[in-house]
């Protein structure tokens, strides 16, 4: 798992979405089951999917404990999901109108995660989407793609625009049992839904075959 510094953020960001091989290591060490693993997820380098928000939280907590014990991160550091604001900044969207994810939803109409501007369609092979439904765009994968094959954006982060959507830390306003998730996936093709400013939300217990997560490393708070 590779992490980098990104401008205007106080955390290190996962360059890639958490991979199948990362998550399977966690399952083995904790004797947990991956009950909703998609049948097409065969390669260890593909992004994890079919996991709930709680599963993602458990992975982050395990990784934190493991790396603290090994002395790889300081005692006060922890892995966690990115906040909604952090996710936007990883995607290059630094300023948004609104006080919460619901107010910010689709406010910015000229920014996509792959290039940081209003380029549509995406450059071919720059992001993993439902290419057959997007004119003048193509990619190489029908389902998920190995994370290392997806181009990084101008911030140096890969996969924010597609491959799998990603859980965030935030509760959806007015719905404490629901959590925000961001970004497109291999099932997405609608231009508006793929805007960086687009938000979605779901019950934190649900799983989807196109919904995974990435981690950030936070040095500023203890868990």
mmCIF file with all atom_site columns, C-alpha atoms in Angstrom:
data_model
loop_
_atom_site.group_PDB
_atom_site.id
_atom_site.type_symbol
_atom_site.label_atom_id
_atom_site.label_alt_id
_atom_site.label_comp_id
_atom_site.label_asym_id
_atom_site.label_entity_id
_atom_site.label_seq_id
_atom_site.pdbx_PDB_ins_code
_atom_site.Cartn_x
_atom_site.Cartn_y
_atom_site.Cartn_z
_atom_site.occupancy
_atom_site.B_iso_or_equiv
_atom_site.pdbx_formal_charge
_atom_site.auth_seq_id
_atom_site.auth_comp_id
_atom_site.auth_asym_id
_atom_site.auth_atom_id
_atom_site.pdbx_PDB_model_num
ATOM 1   C CA . UNK A 1 1   ? 0.000   0.000   0.000   1.00 0.00 ? 1   UNK A CA 1
ATOM 2   C CA . UNK A 1 2   ? 1.524   3.284   -1.167  1.00 0.00 ? 2   UNK A CA 1
ATOM 3   C CA . UNK A 1 3   ? 0.805   6.637   0.489   1.00 0.00 ? 3   UNK A CA 1
ATOM 4   C CA . UNK A 1 4   ? 1.686   10.148  -0.645  1.00 0.00 ? 4   UNK A CA 1
ATOM 5   C CA . UNK A 1 5   ? 1.373   13.713  0.592   1.00 0.00 ? 5   UNK A CA 1
ATOM 6   C CA . UNK A 1 6   ? -1.233  15.810  -1.237  1.00 0.00 ? 6   UNK A CA 1
ATOM 7   C CA . UNK A 1 7   ? -1.376  19.615  -1.233  1.00 0.00 ? 7   UNK A CA 1
ATOM 8   C CA . UNK A 1 8   ? -3.766  21.178  1.307   1.00 0.00 ? 8   UNK A CA 1
ATOM 9   C CA . UNK A 1 9   ? -4.155  17.944  3.277   1.00 0.00 ? 9   UNK A CA 1
ATOM 10  C CA . UNK A 1 10  ? -2.701  17.024  6.669   1.00 0.00 ? 10  UNK A CA 1
ATOM 11  C CA . UNK A 1 11  ? -2.913  13.272  6.007   1.00 0.00 ? 11  UNK A CA 1
ATOM 12  C CA . UNK A 1 12  ? -1.080  10.892  3.717   1.00 0.00 ? 12  UNK A CA 1
ATOM 13  C CA . UNK A 1 13  ? -3.355  9.520   1.024   1.00 0.00 ? 13  UNK A CA 1
ATOM 14  C CA . UNK A 1 14  ? -3.530  6.014   -0.330  1.00 0.00 ? 14  UNK A CA 1
ATOM 15  C CA . UNK A 1 15  ? -2.422  6.193   -3.952  1.00 0.00 ? 15  UNK A CA 1
ATOM 16  C CA . UNK A 1 16  ? -4.672  3.240   -4.763  1.00 0.00 ? 16  UNK A CA 1
ATOM 17  C CA . UNK A 1 17  ? -7.914  1.766   -3.541  1.00 0.00 ? 17  UNK A CA 1
ATOM 18  C CA . UNK A 1 18  ? -7.379  -1.023  -1.007  1.00 0.00 ? 18  UNK A CA 1
ATOM 19  C CA . UNK A 1 19  ? -6.654  -4.204  -2.968  1.00 0.00 ? 19  UNK A CA 1
ATOM 20  C CA . UNK A 1 20  ? -8.044  -7.707  -2.699  1.00 0.00 ? 20  UNK A CA 1
ATOM 21  C CA . UNK A 1 21  ? -4.668  -8.950  -1.441  1.00 0.00 ? 21  UNK A CA 1
ATOM 22  C CA . UNK A 1 22  ? -4.599  -6.308  1.313   1.00 0.00 ? 22  UNK A CA 1
ATOM 23  C CA . UNK A 1 23  ? -8.092  -7.170  2.465   1.00 0.00 ? 23  UNK A CA 1
ATOM 24  C CA . UNK A 1 24  ? -7.535  -10.921 2.338   1.00 0.00 ? 24  UNK A CA 1
ATOM 25  C CA . UNK A 1 25  ? -4.511  -10.497 4.604   1.00 0.00 ? 25  UNK A CA 1
ATOM 26  C CA . UNK A 1 26  ? -6.771  -8.757  7.106   1.00 0.00 ? 26  UNK A CA 1
ATOM 27  C CA . UNK A 1 27  ? -9.396  -11.510 6.865   1.00 0.00 ? 27  UNK A CA 1
ATOM 28  C CA . UNK A 1 28  ? -6.815  -14.215 7.476   1.00 0.00 ? 28  UNK A CA 1
ATOM 29  C CA . UNK A 1 29  ? -5.351  -12.496 10.525  1.00 0.00 ? 29  UNK A CA 1
ATOM 30  C CA . UNK A 1 30  ? -8.733  -11.702 12.086  1.00 0.00 ? 30  UNK A CA 1
ATOM 31  C CA . UNK A 1 31  ? -10.651 -14.877 11.119  1.00 0.00 ? 31  UNK A CA 1
ATOM 32  C CA . UNK A 1 32  ? -13.345 -12.857 9.390   1.00 0.00 ? 32  UNK A CA 1
ATOM 33  C CA . UNK A 1 33  ? -15.371 -13.852 6.341   1.00 0.00 ? 33  UNK A CA 1
ATOM 34  C CA . UNK A 1 34  ? -15.881 -11.922 3.122   1.00 0.00 ? 34  UNK A CA 1
ATOM 35  C CA . UNK A 1 35  ? -19.523 -12.844 2.747   1.00 0.00 ? 35  UNK A CA 1
ATOM 36  C CA . UNK A 1 36  ? -20.333 -10.654 -0.258  1.00 0.00 ? 36  UNK A CA 1
ATOM 37  C CA . UNK A 1 37  ? -17.153 -10.953 -2.298  1.00 0.00 ? 37  UNK A CA 1
ATOM 38  C CA . UNK A 1 38  ? -18.072 -10.444 -5.981  1.00 0.00 ? 38  UNK A CA 1
ATOM 39  C CA . UNK A 1 39  ? -17.492 -13.575 -8.053  1.00 0.00 ? 39  UNK A CA 1
ATOM 40  C CA . UNK A 1 40  ? -15.457 -11.666 -10.661 1.00 0.00 ? 40  UNK A CA 1
ATOM 41  C CA . UNK A 1 41  ? -12.836 -10.482 -8.126  1.00 0.00 ? 41  UNK A CA 1
ATOM 42  C CA . UNK A 1 42  ? -10.145 -13.028 -8.901  1.00 0.00 ? 42  UNK A CA 1
ATOM 43  C CA . UNK A 1 43  ? -6.916  -11.044 -8.889  1.00 0.00 ? 43  UNK A CA 1
ATOM 44  C CA . UNK A 1 44  ? -5.150  -9.811  -5.764  1.00 0.00 ? 44  UNK A CA 1
ATOM 45  C CA . UNK A 1 45  ? -4.288  -6.507  -7.402  1.00 0.00 ? 45  UNK A CA 1
ATOM 46  C CA . UNK A 1 46  ? -7.916  -5.580  -8.063  1.00 0.00 ? 46  UNK A CA 1
ATOM 47  C CA . UNK A 1 47  ? -9.717  -3.168  -5.695  1.00 0.00 ? 47  UNK A CA 1
ATOM 48  C CA . UNK A 1 48  ? -11.706 -4.649  -2.861  1.00 0.00 ? 48  UNK A CA 1
ATOM 49  C CA . UNK A 1 49  ? -15.503 -4.489  -3.332  1.00 0.00 ? 49  UNK A CA 1
ATOM 50  C CA . UNK A 1 50  ? -18.565 -5.974  -1.700  1.00 0.00 ? 50  UNK A CA 1
ATOM 51  C CA . UNK A 1 51  ? -17.649 -4.586  1.725   1.00 0.00 ? 51  UNK A CA 1
ATOM 52  C CA . UNK A 1 52  ? -19.701 -2.460  4.098   1.00 0.00 ? 52  UNK A CA 1
ATOM 53  C CA . UNK A 1 53  ? -18.644 0.784   5.735   1.00 0.00 ? 53  UNK A CA 1
ATOM 54  C CA . UNK A 1 54  ? -18.189 -1.170  8.956   1.00 0.00 ? 54  UNK A CA 1
ATOM 55  C CA . UNK A 1 55  ? -15.928 -3.691  7.176   1.00 0.00 ? 55  UNK A CA 1
ATOM 56  C CA . UNK A 1 56  ? -13.785 -0.820  5.914   1.00 0.00 ? 56  UNK A CA 1
ATOM 57  C CA . UNK A 1 57  ? -13.588 0.627   9.421   1.00 0.00 ? 57  UNK A CA 1
ATOM 58  C CA . UNK A 1 58  ? -12.521 -2.754  10.808  1.00 0.00 ? 58  UNK A CA 1
ATOM 59  C CA . UNK A 1 59  ? -9.756  -3.021  8.203   1.00 0.00 ? 59  UNK A CA 1
ATOM 60  C CA . UNK A 1 60  ? -8.459  0.451   9.100   1.00 0.00 ? 60  UNK A CA 1
ATOM 61  C CA . UNK A 1 61  ? -8.472  -0.369  12.825  1.00 0.00 ? 61  UNK A CA 1
ATOM 62  C CA . UNK A 1 62  ? -6.612  -3.657  12.234  1.00 0.00 ? 62  UNK A CA 1
ATOM 63  C CA . UNK A 1 63  ? -4.006  -1.999  10.008  1.00 0.00 ? 63  UNK A CA 1
ATOM 64  C CA . UNK A 1 64  ? -3.493  0.724   12.597  1.00 0.00 ? 64  UNK A CA 1
ATOM 65  C CA . UNK A 1 65  ? -2.971  -1.769  15.439  1.00 0.00 ? 65  UNK A CA 1
ATOM 66  C CA . UNK A 1 66  ? -0.690  -3.981  13.344  1.00 0.00 ? 66  UNK A CA 1
ATOM 67  C CA . UNK A 1 67  ? 1.581   -1.178  12.192  1.00 0.00 ? 67  UNK A CA 1
ATOM 68  C CA . UNK A 1 68  ? 1.758   0.433   15.638  1.00 0.00 ? 68  UNK A CA 1
ATOM 69  C CA . UNK A 1 69  ? 2.885   -2.884  17.109  1.00 0.00 ? 69  UNK A CA 1
ATOM 70  C CA . UNK A 1 70  ? 5.536   -3.218  14.399  1.00 0.00 ? 70  UNK A CA 1
ATOM 71  C CA . UNK A 1 71  ? 6.727   0.351   14.990  1.00 0.00 ? 71  UNK A CA 1
ATOM 72  C CA . UNK A 1 72  ? 5.891   1.364   11.439  1.00 0.00 ? 72  UNK A CA 1
ATOM 73  C CA . UNK A 1 73  ? 3.680   4.277   12.505  1.00 0.00 ? 73  UNK A CA 1
ATOM 74  C CA . UNK A 1 74  ? 3.798   6.341   15.717  1.00 0.00 ? 74  UNK A CA 1
ATOM 75  C CA . UNK A 1 75  ? 1.405   5.628   18.569  1.00 0.00 ? 75  UNK A CA 1
ATOM 76  C CA . UNK A 1 76  ? -0.826  8.606   17.767  1.00 0.00 ? 76  UNK A CA 1
ATOM 77  C CA . UNK A 1 77  ? -1.207  7.837   14.070  1.00 0.00 ? 77  UNK A CA 1
ATOM 78  C CA . UNK A 1 78  ? -4.097  5.863   12.592  1.00 0.00 ? 78  UNK A CA 1
ATOM 79  C CA . UNK A 1 79  ? -5.468  4.675   9.303   1.00 0.00 ? 79  UNK A CA 1
ATOM 80  C CA . UNK A 1 80  ? -9.021  5.695   8.457   1.00 0.00 ? 80  UNK A CA 1
ATOM 81  C CA . UNK A 1 81  ? -11.341 6.478   5.590   1.00 0.00 ? 81  UNK A CA 1
ATOM 82  C CA . UNK A 1 82  ? -11.028 9.908   3.978   1.00 0.00 ? 82  UNK A CA 1
ATOM 83  C CA . UNK A 1 83  ? -13.574 12.504  4.931   1.00 0.00 ? 83  UNK A CA 1
ATOM 84  C CA . UNK A 1 84  ? -15.827 13.933  2.242   1.00 0.00 ? 84  UNK A CA 1
ATOM 85  C CA . UNK A 1 85  ? -13.702 17.111  2.123   1.00 0.00 ? 85  UNK A CA 1
ATOM 86  C CA . UNK A 1 86  ? -10.469 15.127  1.910   1.00 0.00 ? 86  UNK A CA 1
ATOM 87  C CA . UNK A 1 87  ? -11.834 13.001  -0.917  1.00 0.00 ? 87  UNK A CA 1
ATOM 88  C CA . UNK A 1 88  ? -12.695 16.118  -2.909  1.00 0.00 ? 88  UNK A CA 1
ATOM 89  C CA . UNK A 1 89  ? -9.189  17.480  -2.435  1.00 0.00 ? 89  UNK A CA 1
ATOM 90  C CA . UNK A 1 90  ? -7.598  14.180  -3.457  1.00 0.00 ? 90  UNK A CA 1
ATOM 91  C CA . UNK A 1 91  ? -9.610  14.541  -6.656  1.00 0.00 ? 91  UNK A CA 1
ATOM 92  C CA . UNK A 1 92  ? -8.363  18.115  -7.128  1.00 0.00 ? 92  UNK A CA 1
ATOM 93  C CA . UNK A 1 93  ? -11.571 19.890  -6.105  1.00 0.00 ? 93  UNK A CA 1
ATOM 94  C CA . UNK A 1 94  ? -10.290 22.344  -3.509  1.00 0.00 ? 94  UNK A CA 1
ATOM 95  C CA . UNK A 1 95  ? -13.204 24.749  -3.032  1.00 0.00 ? 95  UNK A CA 1
ATOM 96  C CA . UNK A 1 96  ? -16.902 23.852  -2.907  1.00 0.00 ? 96  UNK A CA 1
ATOM 97  C CA . UNK A 1 97  ? -20.051 25.742  -2.000  1.00 0.00 ? 97  UNK A CA 1
ATOM 98  C CA . UNK A 1 98  ? -22.079 24.346  0.891   1.00 0.00 ? 98  UNK A CA 1
ATOM 99  C CA . UNK A 1 99  ? -21.582 23.258  4.474   1.00 0.00 ? 99  UNK A CA 1
ATOM 100 C CA . UNK A 1 100 ? -22.063 19.509  4.143   1.00 0.00 ? 100 UNK A CA 1
ATOM 101 C CA . UNK A 1 101 ? -22.057 16.739  1.503   1.00 0.00 ? 101 UNK A CA 1
ATOM 102 C CA . UNK A 1 102 ? -25.754 17.175  0.711   1.00 0.00 ? 102 UNK A CA 1
ATOM 103 C CA . UNK A 1 103 ? -25.341 20.899  0.008   1.00 0.00 ? 103 UNK A CA 1
ATOM 104 C CA . UNK A 1 104 ? -22.202 20.316  -2.088  1.00 0.00 ? 104 UNK A CA 1
ATOM 105 C CA . UNK A 1 105 ? -23.758 17.575  -4.215  1.00 0.00 ? 105 UNK A CA 1
ATOM 106 C CA . UNK A 1 106 ? -23.429 18.451  -7.931  1.00 0.00 ? 106 UNK A CA 1
ATOM 107 C CA . UNK A 1 107 ? -22.735 22.123  -7.236  1.00 0.00 ? 107 UNK A CA 1
ATOM 108 C CA . UNK A 1 108 ? -19.556 22.085  -9.341  1.00 0.00 ? 108 UNK A CA 1
ATOM 109 C CA . UNK A 1 109 ? -20.451 21.167  -12.918 1.00 0.00 ? 109 UNK A CA 1
ATOM 110 C CA . UNK A 1 110 ? -17.089 21.426  -14.689 1.00 0.00 ? 110 UNK A CA 1
ATOM 111 C CA . UNK A 1 111 ? -14.700 19.147  -12.785 1.00 0.00 ? 111 UNK A CA 1
ATOM 112 C CA . UNK A 1 112 ? -13.942 15.427  -13.164 1.00 0.00 ? 112 UNK A CA 1
ATOM 113 C CA . UNK A 1 113 ? -11.510 13.392  -11.056 1.00 0.00 ? 113 UNK A CA 1
ATOM 114 C CA . UNK A 1 114 ? -9.352  12.098  -13.911 1.00 0.00 ? 114 UNK A CA 1
ATOM 115 C CA . UNK A 1 115 ? -7.995  15.429  -15.193 1.00 0.00 ? 115 UNK A CA 1
ATOM 116 C CA . UNK A 1 116 ? -9.179  18.030  -12.697 1.00 0.00 ? 116 UNK A CA 1
ATOM 117 C CA . UNK A 1 117 ? -11.172 19.918  -15.320 1.00 0.00 ? 117 UNK A CA 1
ATOM 118 C CA . UNK A 1 118 ? -14.322 19.534  -17.406 1.00 0.00 ? 118 UNK A CA 1
ATOM 119 C CA . UNK A 1 119 ? -12.918 17.092  -19.964 1.00 0.00 ? 119 UNK A CA 1
ATOM 120 C CA . UNK A 1 120 ? -15.659 14.829  -21.336 1.00 0.00 ? 120 UNK A CA 1
ATOM 121 C CA . UNK A 1 121 ? -15.466 12.101  -22.430 1.00 0.00 ? 121 UNK A CA 1
ATOM 122 C CA . UNK A 1 122 ? -12.505 11.003  -20.305 1.00 0.00 ? 122 UNK A CA 1
ATOM 123 C CA . UNK A 1 123 ? -9.247  10.344  -22.124 1.00 0.00 ? 123 UNK A CA 1
ATOM 124 C CA . UNK A 1 124 ? -9.309  6.711   -23.239 1.00 0.00 ? 124 UNK A CA 1
ATOM 125 C CA . UNK A 1 125 ? -7.740  4.286   -20.739 1.00 0.00 ? 125 UNK A CA 1
ATOM 126 C CA . UNK A 1 126 ? -7.555  7.020   -18.064 1.00 0.00 ? 126 UNK A CA 1
ATOM 127 C CA . UNK A 1 127 ? -10.332 5.598   -15.875 1.00 0.00 ? 127 UNK A CA 1
ATOM 128 C CA . UNK A 1 128 ? -12.295 2.345   -15.601 1.00 0.00 ? 128 UNK A CA 1
ATOM 129 C CA . UNK A 1 129 ? -15.991 2.942   -16.425 1.00 0.00 ? 129 UNK A CA 1
ATOM 130 C CA . UNK A 1 130 ? -18.830 1.277   -18.342 1.00 0.00 ? 130 UNK A CA 1
ATOM 131 C CA . UNK A 1 131 ? -17.053 2.147   -21.567 1.00 0.00 ? 131 UNK A CA 1
ATOM 132 C CA . UNK A 1 132 ? -19.608 0.581   -23.908 1.00 0.00 ? 132 UNK A CA 1
ATOM 133 C CA . UNK A 1 133 ? -22.119 3.258   -22.931 1.00 0.00 ? 133 UNK A CA 1
ATOM 134 C CA . UNK A 1 134 ? -19.796 6.269   -23.338 1.00 0.00 ? 134 UNK A CA 1
ATOM 135 C CA . UNK A 1 135 ? -19.250 7.527   -26.865 1.00 0.00 ? 135 UNK A CA 1
ATOM 136 C CA . UNK A 1 136 ? -15.615 8.015   -27.940 1.00 0.00 ? 136 UNK A CA 1
ATOM 137 C CA . UNK A 1 137 ? -14.227 6.381   -24.799 1.00 0.00 ? 137 UNK A CA 1
ATOM 138 C CA . UNK A 1 138 ? -12.741 2.965   -24.160 1.00 0.00 ? 138 UNK A CA 1
ATOM 139 C CA . UNK A 1 139 ? -10.949 0.994   -21.476 1.00 0.00 ? 139 UNK A CA 1
ATOM 140 C CA . UNK A 1 140 ? -9.709  -2.583  -21.213 1.00 0.00 ? 140 UNK A CA 1
ATOM 141 C CA . UNK A 1 141 ? -11.861 -4.078  -18.454 1.00 0.00 ? 141 UNK A CA 1
ATOM 142 C CA . UNK A 1 142 ? -15.484 -5.212  -18.213 1.00 0.00 ? 142 UNK A CA 1
ATOM 143 C CA . UNK A 1 143 ? -15.436 -5.233  -14.403 1.00 0.00 ? 143 UNK A CA 1
ATOM 144 C CA . UNK A 1 144 ? -12.750 -3.943  -12.051 1.00 0.00 ? 144 UNK A CA 1
ATOM 145 C CA . UNK A 1 145 ? -9.193  -3.284  -13.202 1.00 0.00 ? 145 UNK A CA 1
ATOM 146 C CA . UNK A 1 146 ? -5.983  -3.933  -11.255 1.00 0.00 ? 146 UNK A CA 1
ATOM 147 C CA . UNK A 1 147 ? -5.402  -0.719  -9.326  1.00 0.00 ? 147 UNK A CA 1
ATOM 148 C CA . UNK A 1 148 ? -1.885  -0.210  -10.674 1.00 0.00 ? 148 UNK A CA 1
ATOM 149 C CA . UNK A 1 149 ? -3.196  -0.075  -14.264 1.00 0.00 ? 149 UNK A CA 1
ATOM 150 C CA . UNK A 1 150 ? -5.393  2.996   -13.624 1.00 0.00 ? 150 UNK A CA 1
ATOM 151 C CA . UNK A 1 151 ? -3.668  6.318   -14.306 1.00 0.00 ? 151 UNK A CA 1
ATOM 152 C CA . UNK A 1 152 ? -2.995  8.701   -11.444 1.00 0.00 ? 152 UNK A CA 1
ATOM 153 C CA . UNK A 1 153 ? -4.636  12.132  -11.507 1.00 0.00 ? 153 UNK A CA 1
ATOM 154 C CA . UNK A 1 154 ? -2.719  15.435  -11.197 1.00 0.00 ? 154 UNK A CA 1
ATOM 155 C CA . UNK A 1 155 ? -2.578  14.922  -7.398  1.00 0.00 ? 155 UNK A CA 1
ATOM 156 C CA . UNK A 1 156 ? -0.848  11.571  -7.857  1.00 0.00 ? 156 UNK A CA 1
ATOM 157 C CA . UNK A 1 157 ? -3.873  9.509   -6.758  1.00 0.00 ? 157 UNK A CA 1
ATOM 158 C CA . UNK A 1 158 ? -5.385  6.703   -8.836  1.00 0.00 ? 158 UNK A CA 1
ATOM 159 C CA . UNK A 1 159 ? -8.919  5.413   -9.315  1.00 0.00 ? 159 UNK A CA 1
ATOM 160 C CA . UNK A 1 160 ? -10.993 8.248   -7.873  1.00 0.00 ? 160 UNK A CA 1
ATOM 161 C CA . UNK A 1 161 ? -13.110 8.566   -11.001 1.00 0.00 ? 161 UNK A CA 1
ATOM 162 C CA . UNK A 1 162 ? -13.954 4.919   -11.541 1.00 0.00 ? 162 UNK A CA 1
ATOM 163 C CA . UNK A 1 163 ? -13.045 1.269   -10.938 1.00 0.00 ? 163 UNK A CA 1
ATOM 164 C CA . UNK A 1 164 ? -15.004 1.124   -7.645  1.00 0.00 ? 164 UNK A CA 1
ATOM 165 C CA . UNK A 1 165 ? -16.799 3.844   -5.710  1.00 0.00 ? 165 UNK A CA 1
ATOM 166 C CA . UNK A 1 166 ? -15.341 4.604   -2.270  1.00 0.00 ? 166 UNK A CA 1
ATOM 167 C CA . UNK A 1 167 ? -16.735 4.876   1.246   1.00 0.00 ? 167 UNK A CA 1
ATOM 168 C CA . UNK A 1 168 ? -15.999 8.072   3.185   1.00 0.00 ? 168 UNK A CA 1
ATOM 169 C CA . UNK A 1 169 ? -16.066 8.749   6.922   1.00 0.00 ? 169 UNK A CA 1
ATOM 170 C CA . UNK A 1 170 ? -19.034 11.120  6.882   1.00 0.00 ? 170 UNK A CA 1
ATOM 171 C CA . UNK A 1 171 ? -22.620 10.413  7.843   1.00 0.00 ? 171 UNK A CA 1
ATOM 172 C CA . UNK A 1 172 ? -25.160 11.701  5.339   1.00 0.00 ? 172 UNK A CA 1
ATOM 173 C CA . UNK A 1 173 ? -26.870 14.797  6.784   1.00 0.00 ? 173 UNK A CA 1
ATOM 174 C CA . UNK A 1 174 ? -30.082 13.883  8.580   1.00 0.00 ? 174 UNK A CA 1
ATOM 175 C CA . UNK A 1 175 ? -29.411 10.132  8.306   1.00 0.00 ? 175 UNK A CA 1
ATOM 176 C CA . UNK A 1 176 ? -27.054 8.915   11.008  1.00 0.00 ? 176 UNK A CA 1
ATOM 177 C CA . UNK A 1 177 ? -27.235 5.325   9.763   1.00 0.00 ? 177 UNK A CA 1
ATOM 178 C CA . UNK A 1 178 ? -26.090 6.250   6.255   1.00 0.00 ? 178 UNK A CA 1
ATOM 179 C CA . UNK A 1 179 ? -22.610 7.069   5.019   1.00 0.00 ? 179 UNK A CA 1
ATOM 180 C CA . UNK A 1 180 ? -21.295 9.069   2.081   1.00 0.00 ? 180 UNK A CA 1
ATOM 181 C CA . UNK A 1 181 ? -19.548 7.363   -0.782  1.00 0.00 ? 181 UNK A CA 1
ATOM 182 C CA . UNK A 1 182 ? -17.826 9.047   -3.690  1.00 0.00 ? 182 UNK A CA 1
ATOM 183 C CA . UNK A 1 183 ? -16.537 8.447   -7.186  1.00 0.00 ? 183 UNK A CA 1
ATOM 184 C CA . UNK A 1 184 ? -17.638 6.430   -10.165 1.00 0.00 ? 184 UNK A CA 1
ATOM 185 C CA . UNK A 1 185 ? -17.165 2.728   -10.846 1.00 0.00 ? 185 UNK A CA 1
ATOM 186 C CA . UNK A 1 186 ? -17.022 0.221   -13.671 1.00 0.00 ? 186 UNK A CA 1
ATOM 187 C CA . UNK A 1 187 ? -20.852 0.438   -13.742 1.00 0.00 ? 187 UNK A CA 1
ATOM 188 C CA . UNK A 1 188 ? -20.982 4.216   -14.274 1.00 0.00 ? 188 UNK A CA 1
ATOM 189 C CA . UNK A 1 189 ? -21.471 5.993   -17.577 1.00 0.00 ? 189 UNK A CA 1
ATOM 190 C CA . UNK A 1 190 ? -23.670 9.048   -16.906 1.00 0.00 ? 190 UNK A CA 1
ATOM 191 C CA . UNK A 1 191 ? -21.748 12.295  -17.245 1.00 0.00 ? 191 UNK A CA 1
ATOM 192 C CA . UNK A 1 192 ? -23.400 14.123  -14.336 1.00 0.00 ? 192 UNK A CA 1
ATOM 193 C CA . UNK A 1 193 ? -23.025 11.143  -11.988 1.00 0.00 ? 193 UNK A CA 1
ATOM 194 C CA . UNK A 1 194 ? -19.297 11.128  -12.716 1.00 0.00 ? 194 UNK A CA 1
ATOM 195 C CA . UNK A 1 195 ? -18.691 14.759  -11.750 1.00 0.00 ? 195 UNK A CA 1
ATOM 196 C CA . UNK A 1 196 ? -16.230 15.114  -8.876  1.00 0.00 ? 196 UNK A CA 1
ATOM 197 C CA . UNK A 1 197 ? -18.920 16.978  -6.922  1.00 0.00 ? 197 UNK A CA 1
ATOM 198 C CA . UNK A 1 198 ? -21.385 14.061  -7.119  1.00 0.00 ? 198 UNK A CA 1
ATOM 199 C CA . UNK A 1 199 ? -22.203 12.363  -3.816  1.00 0.00 ? 199 UNK A CA 1
ATOM 200 C CA . UNK A 1 200 ? -24.100 9.208   -3.004  1.00 0.00 ? 200 UNK A CA 1
ATOM 201 C CA . UNK A 1 201 ? -25.083 7.682   0.319   1.00 0.00 ? 201 UNK A CA 1
ATOM 202 C CA . UNK A 1 202 ? -26.145 4.298   1.618   1.00 0.00 ? 202 UNK A CA 1
ATOM 203 C CA . UNK A 1 203 ? -26.814 2.462   4.849   1.00 0.00 ? 203 UNK A CA 1
ATOM 204 C CA . UNK A 1 204 ? -23.473 1.675   6.418   1.00 0.00 ? 204 UNK A CA 1
ATOM 205 C CA . UNK A 1 205 ? -24.336 -2.038  6.559   1.00 0.00 ? 205 UNK A CA 1
ATOM 206 C CA . UNK A 1 206 ? -24.920 -2.467  2.828   1.00 0.00 ? 206 UNK A CA 1
ATOM 207 C CA . UNK A 1 207 ? -22.466 -3.944  0.346   1.00 0.00 ? 207 UNK A CA 1
ATOM 208 C CA . UNK A 1 208 ? -22.251 -3.373  -3.407  1.00 0.00 ? 208 UNK A CA 1
ATOM 209 C CA . UNK A 1 209 ? -20.228 -5.161  -6.052  1.00 0.00 ? 209 UNK A CA 1
ATOM 210 C CA . UNK A 1 210 ? -18.817 -1.797  -7.183  1.00 0.00 ? 210 UNK A CA 1
ATOM 211 C CA . UNK A 1 211 ? -18.182 -0.167  -3.791  1.00 0.00 ? 211 UNK A CA 1
ATOM 212 C CA . UNK A 1 212 ? -14.854 -0.361  -1.967  1.00 0.00 ? 212 UNK A CA 1
ATOM 213 C CA . UNK A 1 213 ? -12.572 2.069   -0.141  1.00 0.00 ? 213 UNK A CA 1
ATOM 214 C CA . UNK A 1 214 ? -9.153  3.627   0.198   1.00 0.00 ? 214 UNK A CA 1
ATOM 215 C CA . UNK A 1 215 ? -7.285  4.640   3.354   1.00 0.00 ? 215 UNK A CA 1
ATOM 216 C CA . UNK A 1 216 ? -5.585  7.774   4.538   1.00 0.00 ? 216 UNK A CA 1
ATOM 217 C CA . UNK A 1 217 ? -2.930  7.885   7.270   1.00 0.00 ? 217 UNK A CA 1
ATOM 218 C CA . UNK A 1 218 ? -3.764  10.480  9.904   1.00 0.00 ? 218 UNK A CA 1
ATOM 219 C CA . UNK A 1 219 ? -0.919  11.559  12.200  1.00 0.00 ? 219 UNK A CA 1
ATOM 220 C CA . UNK A 1 220 ? -2.945  14.102  14.114  1.00 0.00 ? 220 UNK A CA 1
ATOM 221 C CA . UNK A 1 221 ? -5.336  12.105  16.298  1.00 0.00 ? 221 UNK A CA 1
ATOM 222 C CA . UNK A 1 222 ? -5.404  8.925   18.334  1.00 0.00 ? 222 UNK A CA 1
ATOM 223 C CA . UNK A 1 223 ? -8.054  6.245   17.889  1.00 0.00 ? 223 UNK A CA 1
#
